[in-house]
């Protein structure tokens, strides 16, 4: 058979087409792989500021009354080419009248749908190796101030990541120690042992640091600026050194009227609340010993959603039970136990709750409810438990009692809004064993010899004394396995394992 020239060309074309197709698909796959390798973000994306010197950043000021143009002027008077960046969440109103110079930038941090990405990214505007965070109202008296800060920074290189020059004001700058535990949702401030080396500051200061350090923080310019800055830096073990250099303030107090002060204080409070929410900090211990809570309460839903596979959402975030939830659980447990005791219902700490009491006399730090066993035959002794058969009851203290829909047990919720709860599991004795009629799909939900309950023994728990099975070690090892007290583990290690290194 003869192949015509045309047929030959056609065959060749088909073969070439196939080859191209194959090559393109290979290329696509390779690119896909490469793309996957690059999903891990790289800090090489950060712009590297090369120019020597310092950029002034003014971030915190009020729209309705501020001295930002004066602050800018005062720096430019010393050095006309001084780079200055004023950063605001939205376009200030009334408008900020800034000097029209190429080294003075107003940056709006709020994304704009018609603008390219870099426009709202402050790091794109800073070309110098260092930045100085400057509060509103600061007045510069000589070029030496900034230069000396820089000299001091270099002299302390490697030992501190920031240096601070106090701004003379009514309250002196305080050197604080800040310990943040994200796992415990907690920030603890205390007076630093040193007057110079601090991990947080309270008061007004000009803070100088490396540009690449500031913009490598997750949120470099969040407000309140110093609160946000020091939470992030203390988690990186950075320190700030207070210098002898200081700045004066042109206006003391900064805001002229008490109305404006009140307005500013309210805004500061709101931004602090938002910051702690964003950072997941629910309990703050202040340097004066006062405590502030930013978590759930009786009037809010609990801080975590429905628990799947015994693994609450916070464990996946490498966090433990929020401290407000632990407090609410302790309070509910104490309340319920008091009612059981006074109404003559025999109860005992059960399951994970008993385990926590055995380990450290408290709720396990990652647990999300409290379990108590009760004698079924004692239920009629307690009005609330008896009456709840016909529907849930909100008692005089706002706790909600209900018969659980999931099975034959009772549940007492912290409040109507907040569903943190204590579960009551009724058991009855049968041939020397404690048993019940419905079982949950948990290893520890099993029959056990009644002798563990004869007698019940007091055990310190959550700040009070509760009753527990005698010989609780054997009781727990029977239910959970040998060594369970000494070897903590998350409730469902197949889903999330406890990182024992930390
Ligand atoms: C950014 O911070 C991370 C740790 O938080 C560090 O490993 C990395 O080296 C830093 N990058 C730069 C450019 O400093």
XYZ file of N, CA and C in Angstrom, residues 1 31-32 37 62 76 96 127 159 172 193 204 219 224 263 273 276 319 323 345 352 371 389 438 444 463 489:
81
model
N 0.834 -1.199 0.000
C 0.000 0.000 0.000
C 0.869 1.250 0.000
N 4.181 22.333 37.014
C 3.871 23.629 37.597
C 2.969 23.464 38.809
N 2.045 22.503 38.680
C 1.138 22.220 39.780
C 1.937 21.796 41.007
N 4.570 23.062 46.286
C 5.757 23.249 47.130
C 5.798 24.655 47.695
N -6.227 60.567 66.978
C -7.673 60.662 66.810
C -7.986 61.557 65.621
N 10.655 67.169 60.376
C 11.204 67.688 59.126
C 12.053 68.928 59.354
N -6.441 65.302 57.204
C -5.122 65.601 57.775
C -4.377 66.444 56.753
N 11.413 52.382 53.199
C 12.632 52.007 52.472
C 13.849 51.948 53.397
N 21.120 41.873 71.891
C 20.552 41.724 73.237
C 19.105 42.188 73.292
N 4.929 58.514 84.313
C 6.214 58.016 83.823
C 6.041 56.692 83.076
N 11.408 43.311 86.929
C 12.415 43.469 87.977
C 13.427 44.561 87.629
N 3.732 56.509 77.219
C 4.090 56.980 75.879
C 5.582 56.857 75.647
N 0.648 41.087 62.665
C -0.097 42.313 62.415
C 0.671 43.481 63.041
N -4.713 48.781 69.958
C -3.756 49.781 70.413
C -2.329 49.322 70.107
N -14.186 60.406 74.486
C -14.361 59.771 73.183
C -13.150 58.880 72.860
N -10.465 45.689 73.103
C -11.358 44.534 73.110
C -11.236 43.753 71.803
N -7.868 41.836 71.623
C -7.843 40.609 72.411
C -8.704 39.530 71.763
N -4.777 25.056 71.483
C -5.143 25.786 72.695
C -5.930 24.859 73.601
N -10.148 30.041 79.693
C -10.217 30.165 81.150
C -11.610 30.557 81.651
N -28.860 13.378 97.274
C -28.611 12.525 96.111
C -27.142 12.103 96.173
N -13.628 11.701 83.070
C -12.540 12.665 82.942
C -12.494 13.657 84.094
N -18.484 15.589 84.493
C -19.330 14.401 84.608
C -19.447 13.964 86.051
N -38.334 15.987 84.327
C -38.885 14.954 83.444
C -39.881 15.561 82.457
N -28.742 2.870 79.278
C -28.208 3.339 77.985
C -26.730 3.686 78.163
N -14.827 4.702 78.838
C -15.015 4.789 80.280
C -16.465 4.596 80.694
N -11.409 23.808 93.668
C -11.525 24.818 94.706
C -12.499 24.467 95.818
N -3.524 12.494 78.075
C -3.733 12.388 76.638
C -5.013 13.140 76.317
